[in-house]
Amino acid sequence: MNWLIIALIFWLAAWAANVVMVRSKWCDTTLVRYLVPIIFGLTLIVAWEALVHTFNISAAILPAPSDVAETFAKSTGMLWEDFKQTVLKGALRGYFIGAAAAFVMAILIDRSPFLTRGLLPIGNFVAALPIVGVAPILVSWFGFDWQSKAAVVVVMVFFPVLVNTVQGLRETDIMLRDLMKTYAAGYFKTLWKLRIPAAMPFIFNGLKVGATLALIGAIVAEYFGSPTRGMGFRISTGVGSLSIDLVWAEIVVAALAGTLFYGVVAWFEKKVTFWHPSQRG
């Protein structure tokens, strides 16, 4: 019962601290904007720890955060190897290949009415295919190493970026296109000077969607075959051996990597599309 009392006191103190910060004159500062969610997250962790100890929940069902942290500290070498295999080799390489291929294909579609009518419907159909059905096929084609995981990520990233880029290229104001024609600008000059900059908010929407899908695709693909390393492999074997604290440690690494990746893409979006109304204020 002591853990519940500690959790309740911590929760009340965190609530009071958040109320004070939100009502203070520094409420709009960057420090307060970061502190409020951090304190909220710490409150959830303390509550989680209290529930596990109070009700004696088995570690095979839900390990305490302190146990997860201890496993994390003991397994940093293994977690780093899994991170390199899944994120650096599988997810990032597949993400960049898929995004670049989608961008080139969007330009081709923009130039060809045939591709617009023929490829986009097929693209929407392929994008709706379940990844758990596609992943084992790609693993059998490209082998158990990172290449098959990158292939799965390419499939997951390609279509969101493609559809958003094509849509963005179509959104250019017709009056601005006519203005470029009066300057005798050709297709590629208009594309480079006007249409791609105007399409950047759409392109970054596709890149942000792809950033969240890339890590999911790489981890899921490892369930269907991988070398003896990688986040998906470790989670799968950890569940089988009831090493749930190690599974949670992998989940923490995946969450941090996914958040950092999305944040980097959002940072580039803010720098590139600073002129767009959505980035003001």
Short mmCIF file of N, CA and C in Angstrom, two decimals, residues 5 15 33 38 46 62 87 131 134 149 157 236 248 251 268 274 278:
data_model
loop_
_atom_site.label_atom_id
_atom_site.label_comp_id
_atom_site.label_asym_id
_atom_site.label_seq_id
_atom_site.Cartn_x
_atom_site.Cartn_y
_atom_site.Cartn_z
N ILE A 5 0.52 5.10 -1.92
CA ILE A 5 0.58 6.42 -1.25
C ILE A 5 1.66 7.28 -1.91
N TRP A 15 0.77 17.42 -10.45
CA TRP A 15 -0.39 18.22 -10.87
C TRP A 15 -0.21 19.68 -10.44
N ARG A 33 7.11 24.29 -22.04
CA ARG A 33 6.43 23.42 -23.02
C ARG A 33 7.00 22.00 -22.99
N ILE A 38 7.00 16.09 -19.85
CA ILE A 38 7.97 15.24 -19.14
C ILE A 38 7.45 14.87 -17.76
N VAL A 46 5.66 6.42 -12.49
CA VAL A 46 5.54 6.17 -11.05
C VAL A 46 4.27 5.38 -10.75
N LEU A 62 3.82 -8.01 -16.62
CA LEU A 62 4.13 -6.59 -16.70
C LEU A 62 5.29 -6.28 -15.74
N VAL A 87 17.37 -0.23 -37.36
CA VAL A 87 17.14 1.18 -37.70
C VAL A 87 18.12 1.66 -38.77
N ILE A 131 0.78 -5.63 -44.56
CA ILE A 131 2.24 -5.81 -44.52
C ILE A 131 2.62 -7.19 -44.01
N VAL A 134 2.78 -9.23 -47.12
CA VAL A 134 3.84 -8.88 -48.07
C VAL A 134 5.22 -9.22 -47.50
N LYS A 149 14.45 -6.41 -45.09
CA LYS A 149 13.75 -5.43 -44.23
C LYS A 149 13.67 -4.07 -44.94
N VAL A 157 6.94 2.96 -47.49
CA VAL A 157 7.21 4.40 -47.61
C VAL A 157 6.83 4.93 -48.99
N SER A 236 10.52 -10.96 -30.56
CA SER A 236 9.89 -12.27 -30.80
C SER A 236 10.46 -13.33 -29.86
N TRP A 248 10.41 -4.91 -23.28
CA TRP A 248 10.11 -3.50 -23.00
C TRP A 248 11.31 -2.61 -23.27
N ILE A 251 11.29 -2.01 -26.84
CA ILE A 251 10.21 -1.08 -27.17
C ILE A 251 10.62 0.36 -26.87
N PHE A 268 13.31 19.54 -40.47
CA PHE A 268 13.61 19.92 -41.85
C PHE A 268 12.40 20.57 -42.51
N PHE A 274 9.19 27.30 -44.24
CA PHE A 274 8.99 28.38 -43.27
C PHE A 274 7.98 29.41 -43.76
N SER A 278 1.12 27.15 -42.13
CA SER A 278 1.11 26.18 -41.04
C SER A 278 2.36 26.27 -40.16
#
